[in-house]
Short mmCIF file of C-alpha atoms in Angstrom, two decimals:
data_model
loop_
_atom_site.label_atom_id
_atom_site.label_comp_id
_atom_site.label_asym_id
_atom_site.label_seq_id
_atom_site.Cartn_x
_atom_site.Cartn_y
_atom_site.Cartn_z
CA MET A 1 5.17 -7.29 -2.72
CA ALA A 2 2.71 -5.83 -0.36
CA ALA A 3 3.67 -5.20 3.11
CA LEU A 4 3.57 -3.40 6.28
CA LEU A 5 6.85 -2.80 4.78
CA PRO A 6 9.75 -4.67 6.25
CA CYS A 7 7.38 -6.34 8.63
CA THR A 8 6.30 -8.42 5.70
CA HIS A 9 9.41 -8.45 3.58
CA TYR A 10 10.90 -11.68 4.76
CA SER A 11 14.32 -12.83 3.67
CA PRO A 12 15.51 -16.38 4.29
CA SER A 13 18.97 -15.00 5.03
CA LYS A 14 17.54 -13.03 7.96
CA PHE A 15 15.34 -15.77 9.39
CA THR A 16 16.33 -15.12 12.99
CA PHE A 17 14.27 -15.04 16.13
CA LEU A 18 15.19 -12.18 18.44
CA PRO A 19 13.89 -11.11 21.85
CA SER A 20 10.74 -9.03 21.88
CA ASN A 21 12.19 -5.57 21.37
CA SER A 22 10.81 -3.15 18.84
CA SER A 23 13.91 -0.99 18.95
CA VAL A 24 16.31 -3.56 17.52
CA THR A 25 17.75 -2.68 14.15
CA THR A 26 17.52 -6.23 12.75
CA LEU A 27 13.89 -7.26 12.77
CA PRO A 28 12.94 -10.82 13.70
CA ALA A 29 12.25 -13.04 10.73
CA VAL A 30 11.91 -10.06 8.41
CA THR A 31 14.18 -8.02 6.21
CA SER A 32 14.65 -4.37 5.54
CA PHE A 33 13.44 -2.76 2.37
CA ARG A 34 17.01 -2.70 1.07
CA LEU A 35 17.28 -6.48 1.29
CA LEU A 36 13.98 -6.89 -0.50
CA VAL A 37 15.22 -4.69 -3.33
CA ASN A 38 18.37 -6.80 -3.61
CA HIS A 39 16.20 -9.95 -3.58
CA ARG A 40 14.08 -8.52 -6.37
CA ARG A 41 17.17 -7.77 -8.44
CA ARG A 42 18.17 -11.37 -8.19
CA LEU A 43 14.89 -12.51 -9.67
CA SER A 44 15.53 -12.48 -13.10
CA ARG A 45 -9.70 1.11 -21.78
CA ASN A 46 -12.23 0.16 -22.20
CA SER A 47 -14.53 0.54 -19.23
CA ILE A 48 -15.91 -2.64 -17.71
CA ILE A 49 -17.86 -0.96 -14.98
CA ALA A 50 -21.23 -1.40 -16.66
CA SER A 51 -21.00 -5.15 -16.22
CA VAL A 52 -20.55 -5.13 -12.44
CA SER A 53 -22.26 -3.43 -9.57
CA THR A 54 -20.54 -0.61 -7.72
CA ILE A 55 -19.05 -1.41 -4.34
CA ASP A 56 -19.47 1.64 -2.16
CA SER A 57 -16.95 2.81 0.39
CA PRO A 58 -18.41 2.97 3.91
CA LEU A 59 -16.52 6.11 4.77
CA PRO A 60 -18.32 9.43 5.16
CA SER A 61 -17.55 12.33 2.89
CA SER A 62 -15.25 15.02 4.21
CA THR A 63 -18.11 17.49 3.77
CA ASP A 64 -20.62 15.73 6.03
CA GLY A 65 -19.86 17.86 9.10
CA LEU A 66 -17.43 15.35 10.61
CA TYR A 67 -14.35 16.63 8.80
CA GLU A 68 -13.28 18.94 11.59
CA LYS A 69 -13.17 15.98 14.01
CA LYS A 70 -10.68 14.03 11.95
CA LYS A 71 -6.97 14.04 12.64
CA PRO A 72 -4.26 14.51 10.01
CA LEU A 73 -2.65 11.16 9.24
CA LEU A 74 -0.14 12.11 6.55
CA GLN A 75 1.10 15.58 5.66
CA VAL A 76 3.54 15.96 2.76
CA THR A 77 4.94 19.47 2.32
CA ASP A 78 7.08 20.65 -0.62
CA LEU A 79 8.63 17.20 -0.95
CA THR A 80 11.47 16.91 -3.45
CA ALA A 81 13.41 13.75 -4.24
CA GLU A 82 15.82 12.36 -6.79
CA VAL A 83 17.12 9.04 -7.99
CA ALA A 84 20.01 8.26 -5.66
CA GLU A 85 22.33 6.91 -8.36
CA SER A 86 21.74 9.28 -11.27
CA ARG A 87 20.70 12.36 -9.25
CA GLN A 88 17.76 12.85 -11.59
CA GLU A 89 15.07 14.87 -9.83
CA ILE A 90 11.67 13.18 -9.89
CA LEU A 91 9.59 14.83 -7.17
CA LYS A 92 9.59 18.61 -7.52
CA GLY A 93 7.53 19.90 -4.62
CA VAL A 94 4.70 17.52 -3.72
CA ASN A 95 2.04 18.70 -1.27
CA LEU A 96 -0.53 16.28 0.08
CA LEU A 97 -2.70 16.13 3.19
CA VAL A 98 -4.53 12.93 4.18
CA TYR A 99 -6.86 12.82 7.18
CA GLU A 100 -8.07 9.76 9.04
CA GLY A 101 -10.87 7.94 7.27
CA GLU A 102 -10.14 9.30 3.80
CA ILE A 103 -9.46 7.63 0.48
CA HIS A 104 -7.13 9.53 -1.84
CA ALA A 105 -6.38 8.56 -5.43
CA ILE A 106 -3.41 9.80 -7.42
CA MET A 107 -3.62 9.69 -11.20
CA GLY A 108 -1.20 10.81 -13.88
CA LYS A 109 0.63 9.70 -16.97
CA ASN A 110 3.69 7.48 -16.88
CA GLY A 111 6.74 9.28 -15.53
CA SER A 112 4.75 11.85 -13.57
CA GLY A 113 6.15 10.68 -10.23
CA LYS A 114 3.27 8.66 -8.78
CA SER A 115 5.14 5.49 -7.94
CA THR A 116 8.23 7.44 -6.92
CA LEU A 117 6.14 9.27 -4.33
CA SER A 118 4.91 6.00 -2.87
CA LYS A 119 8.43 4.56 -2.72
CA VAL A 120 9.84 7.68 -1.10
CA LEU A 121 7.13 7.52 1.56
CA VAL A 122 8.11 3.98 2.52
CA GLY A 123 11.86 4.65 2.39
CA HIS A 124 12.99 2.94 -0.81
CA PRO A 125 16.81 3.16 -0.95
CA ASP A 126 16.88 3.99 -4.67
CA TYR A 127 15.55 7.48 -3.93
CA GLU A 128 16.96 10.33 -1.87
CA VAL A 129 14.86 13.10 -0.36
CA THR A 130 16.38 16.50 -1.12
CA GLY A 131 13.84 18.80 0.49
CA GLY A 132 10.49 19.22 2.15
CA SER A 133 8.92 17.27 4.99
CA VAL A 134 6.65 14.30 5.65
CA VAL A 135 4.74 13.97 8.91
CA PHE A 136 3.00 10.66 9.65
CA LYS A 137 0.82 10.39 12.75
CA GLY A 138 2.55 13.45 14.16
CA GLU A 139 6.09 12.13 13.67
CA ASN A 140 8.80 12.93 11.15
CA LEU A 141 8.53 10.04 8.70
CA LEU A 142 11.77 10.90 6.94
CA GLU A 143 13.78 10.25 10.09
CA MET A 144 12.49 6.68 10.32
CA GLU A 145 14.11 3.62 8.81
CA PRO A 146 11.88 1.61 6.44
CA GLN A 147 11.15 -1.00 9.09
CA GLU A 148 10.20 1.73 11.56
CA ARG A 149 7.76 3.21 9.05
CA SER A 150 6.26 -0.22 8.61
CA LEU A 151 5.82 -0.85 12.31
CA ALA A 152 4.36 2.64 12.72
CA GLY A 153 1.47 1.58 10.48
CA LEU A 154 2.51 2.28 6.89
CA PHE A 155 1.67 -0.40 4.31
CA MET A 156 2.54 -0.58 0.64
CA SER A 157 1.26 -2.86 -2.07
CA PHE A 158 3.62 -3.08 -5.03
CA GLN A 159 2.70 -3.10 -8.71
CA SER A 160 4.61 -6.34 -9.29
CA PRO A 161 4.86 -8.39 -6.09
CA VAL A 162 7.97 -10.55 -6.01
CA GLU A 163 8.18 -14.25 -5.28
CA ILE A 164 9.86 -15.49 -2.10
CA PRO A 165 10.79 -19.14 -2.71
CA GLY A 166 10.94 -21.37 0.33
CA VAL A 167 8.72 -19.20 2.51
CA ASN A 168 5.06 -20.14 2.76
CA ASN A 169 2.34 -17.59 3.30
CA ILE A 170 1.20 -18.57 6.76
CA ASP A 171 4.71 -18.54 8.26
CA PHE A 172 5.46 -15.26 6.52
CA LEU A 173 2.32 -13.61 7.81
CA HIS A 174 2.60 -15.13 11.28
CA MET A 175 6.07 -13.71 11.85
CA ALA A 176 5.17 -10.33 10.37
CA TYR A 177 2.00 -10.09 12.44
CA ASN A 178 3.81 -10.87 15.68
CA ALA A 179 6.50 -8.31 14.87
CA ARG A 180 3.82 -5.63 14.68
CA ARG A 181 2.19 -6.85 17.91
CA ARG A 182 5.51 -6.52 19.68
CA LYS A 183 5.78 -2.96 18.43
CA LEU A 184 2.32 -2.23 19.83
CA GLY A 185 3.17 -3.85 23.15
CA GLU A 186 0.73 -6.69 22.61
CA PRO A 187 1.35 -10.41 23.28
CA GLU A 188 2.32 -12.56 20.34
CA LEU A 189 -0.07 -15.15 18.97
CA GLY A 190 0.78 -18.83 18.80
CA PRO A 191 0.13 -20.86 15.62
CA ILE A 192 -3.39 -21.93 16.58
CA GLU A 193 -4.42 -18.45 17.70
CA PHE A 194 -2.98 -16.95 14.55
CA TYR A 195 -4.82 -19.41 12.33
CA ALA A 196 -8.07 -18.35 14.01
CA HIS A 197 -7.13 -14.74 13.22
CA ILE A 198 -6.24 -15.31 9.58
CA TYR A 199 -8.99 -17.74 8.56
CA PRO A 200 -11.80 -15.12 8.29
CA LYS A 201 -9.49 -12.91 6.20
CA LEU A 202 -9.29 -15.56 3.51
CA GLU A 203 -13.01 -15.28 2.90
CA LEU A 204 -12.69 -11.51 2.71
CA VAL A 205 -10.31 -11.76 -0.26
CA ASN A 206 -11.91 -14.91 -1.74
CA MET A 207 -8.85 -17.11 -1.26
CA LYS A 208 -8.80 -20.81 -0.40
CA THR A 209 -6.97 -22.15 2.63
CA ASP A 210 -4.41 -23.95 0.46
CA PHE A 211 -2.95 -20.53 -0.39
CA LEU A 212 -1.54 -20.44 3.14
CA ASN A 213 0.76 -23.39 2.43
CA ARG A 214 2.04 -22.04 -0.88
CA ASN A 215 5.27 -20.08 -1.08
CA VAL A 216 4.76 -16.34 -1.16
CA ASN A 217 3.60 -15.41 -4.67
CA GLU A 218 5.47 -18.36 -6.22
CA GLY A 219 3.52 -19.56 -9.24
CA PHE A 220 0.67 -17.16 -8.47
CA SER A 221 -1.36 -15.59 -11.26
CA GLY A 222 -1.64 -11.81 -11.41
CA GLY A 223 -5.02 -11.89 -9.69
CA GLU A 224 -3.77 -14.25 -6.99
CA ARG A 225 -0.82 -11.98 -6.26
CA LYS A 226 -3.07 -8.96 -5.85
CA ARG A 227 -5.42 -10.91 -3.59
CA ASN A 228 -2.42 -12.04 -1.60
CA GLU A 229 -1.34 -8.42 -1.21
CA ILE A 230 -4.69 -7.48 0.24
CA LEU A 231 -4.66 -10.56 2.46
CA GLN A 232 -1.45 -9.22 3.96
CA LEU A 233 -3.11 -5.86 4.53
CA ALA A 234 -6.13 -7.56 6.11
CA VAL A 235 -3.99 -9.63 8.46
CA LEU A 236 -1.48 -6.97 9.46
CA GLY A 237 -3.65 -3.90 9.57
CA ALA A 238 -2.35 -0.42 8.73
CA ASP A 239 -3.13 3.18 9.47
CA LEU A 240 -2.27 4.15 5.91
CA ALA A 241 -2.29 1.69 3.00
CA ILE A 242 -0.54 2.76 -0.20
CA LEU A 243 -1.92 0.71 -3.09
CA ASP A 244 0.18 1.09 -6.22
CA GLU A 245 -1.92 0.06 -9.23
CA ILE A 246 -3.65 -2.87 -7.57
CA ASP A 247 -6.07 -2.88 -10.51
CA SER A 248 -3.44 -3.57 -13.16
CA GLY A 249 -3.87 -6.91 -14.89
CA LEU A 250 -7.08 -7.83 -13.07
CA ASP A 251 -10.20 -9.17 -14.71
CA VAL A 252 -13.67 -8.16 -13.57
CA ASP A 253 -14.02 -10.79 -10.86
CA ALA A 254 -10.57 -10.25 -9.40
CA LEU A 255 -11.00 -6.48 -9.40
CA ARG A 256 -14.32 -6.83 -7.68
CA ASP A 257 -12.87 -9.15 -5.01
CA VAL A 258 -9.91 -6.87 -4.33
CA ALA A 259 -12.08 -3.76 -4.12
CA LYS A 260 -14.60 -5.46 -1.85
CA ALA A 261 -11.78 -6.54 0.47
CA VAL A 262 -10.26 -3.07 0.60
CA ASN A 263 -13.61 -1.49 1.35
CA GLY A 264 -14.22 -4.09 4.04
CA LEU A 265 -11.02 -3.02 5.80
CA LEU A 266 -11.79 0.69 5.90
CA THR A 267 -12.63 2.36 9.18
CA PRO A 268 -13.04 6.01 10.26
CA LYS A 269 -9.46 5.86 11.56
CA ASN A 270 -7.43 4.41 8.69
CA SER A 271 -6.86 5.76 5.21
CA VAL A 272 -5.95 4.62 1.72
CA LEU A 273 -3.73 6.23 -0.89
CA MET A 274 -4.37 4.63 -4.30
CA ILE A 275 -2.30 5.06 -7.43
CA THR A 276 -4.04 4.21 -10.67
CA HIS A 277 -4.21 5.03 -14.36
CA TYR A 278 -7.82 4.07 -14.80
CA ARG A 279 -11.14 5.38 -13.62
CA ARG A 280 -12.59 1.90 -13.27
CA LEU A 281 -10.94 1.34 -9.87
CA LEU A 282 -12.50 4.56 -8.59
CA GLU A 283 -15.93 3.20 -9.40
CA PHE A 284 -15.30 0.35 -6.94
CA ILE A 285 -13.38 2.16 -4.22
CA LYS A 286 -14.82 5.64 -4.10
CA PRO A 287 -12.17 8.27 -3.29
CA THR A 288 -12.64 11.26 -1.05
CA PHE A 289 -10.23 13.21 -3.26
CA ILE A 290 -8.51 12.65 -6.59
CA HIS A 291 -5.13 14.23 -7.28
CA ILE A 292 -3.62 14.65 -10.73
CA MET A 293 0.15 14.42 -10.79
CA ASP A 294 2.39 15.76 -13.55
CA ASP A 295 6.11 16.46 -13.76
CA GLY A 296 6.74 15.61 -10.14
CA LYS A 297 3.94 17.71 -8.63
CA ILE A 298 0.26 17.46 -7.81
CA ILE A 299 -1.27 19.94 -10.20
CA LYS A 300 -4.97 19.45 -9.53
CA THR A 301 -7.19 18.09 -6.76
CA GLY A 302 -10.90 17.40 -6.99
CA ASP A 303 -13.60 14.74 -6.97
CA ILE A 304 -14.54 11.93 -9.32
CA SER A 305 -15.37 14.43 -12.08
CA ILE A 306 -11.65 15.03 -12.61
CA ALA A 307 -11.17 11.36 -13.44
CA GLN A 308 -13.98 11.56 -15.97
CA VAL A 309 -12.45 14.59 -17.65
CA LEU A 310 -9.09 12.84 -17.68
CA GLU A 311 -10.55 9.75 -19.29
CA GLU A 312 -12.43 11.68 -21.94
CA GLY A 313 -10.02 14.49 -22.75
CA GLY A 314 -6.59 13.41 -21.56
CA TYR A 315 -4.24 15.23 -19.24
CA LYS A 316 -4.34 18.44 -21.22
CA ALA A 317 -8.04 18.78 -20.47
CA ILE A 318 -7.35 18.84 -16.73
CA SER A 319 -6.11 22.42 -16.92
CA ASP A 320 -9.61 23.49 -17.92
CA VAL A 321 -11.32 21.80 -14.96
#
């Protein structure tokens, strides 16, 4: 499930109100990533672009003369990681630099390490970092607990968002939003104020108000779950949003809605890291850079032309680009 990570990963077993203190280890009304994973364990190409209009990203290109004014947001250097239980190495020296206001897309075949990279960045307990460094907003990301990464402005949308029975969307989002405001030193919003904040976001993602009273992702279709993920992003805000295959399982209309919402949230200060198998998403959310990942490393970086070569000639053709 999407989240400013543990800010949004609520667990009924941790539904506890605590004093306003961002340094506490047990977050109010939220759960750590580890609890979400345990919760999850308990729960038992043809292109379609020609039929829809392209939704352009409002961000400037990194070559428009403004690049030197941007600040590094995420810097990954020689990152290596393995599966904690089996000690199988997955990431074998990943290097990635994301500046403010950029959209990066990572593509690659199954097993190349794309999703593992995203999970390592947010602190998934199933993976252990064995080398390298990750700097987020000038701070050592690897020294932060998952909830600290979340409150620092890191957001992740999962491929398969889980259901949280008994927790409706508006309560879930209200508590998560106030947790982030406390971290930023801002006053919390009451129910009426929060409703005024969230209502315009529903239109952005083309969701009806009755979604707010439904339990988180319970009984949702694939498209509704992805819209709900982006609603969370819209409400909570993030400096860096990691979107792991948000296009999977979406029809034309749902893909268009999700892409429009993501583009509507972009500013010159925040960034997006997208993981996808298909070029079609890149036609809606135009990336600044595309990275091709293989065998635990980023082996090629370029523009949209790389995605076209990949689609037409497969991963072997990338070496000739």
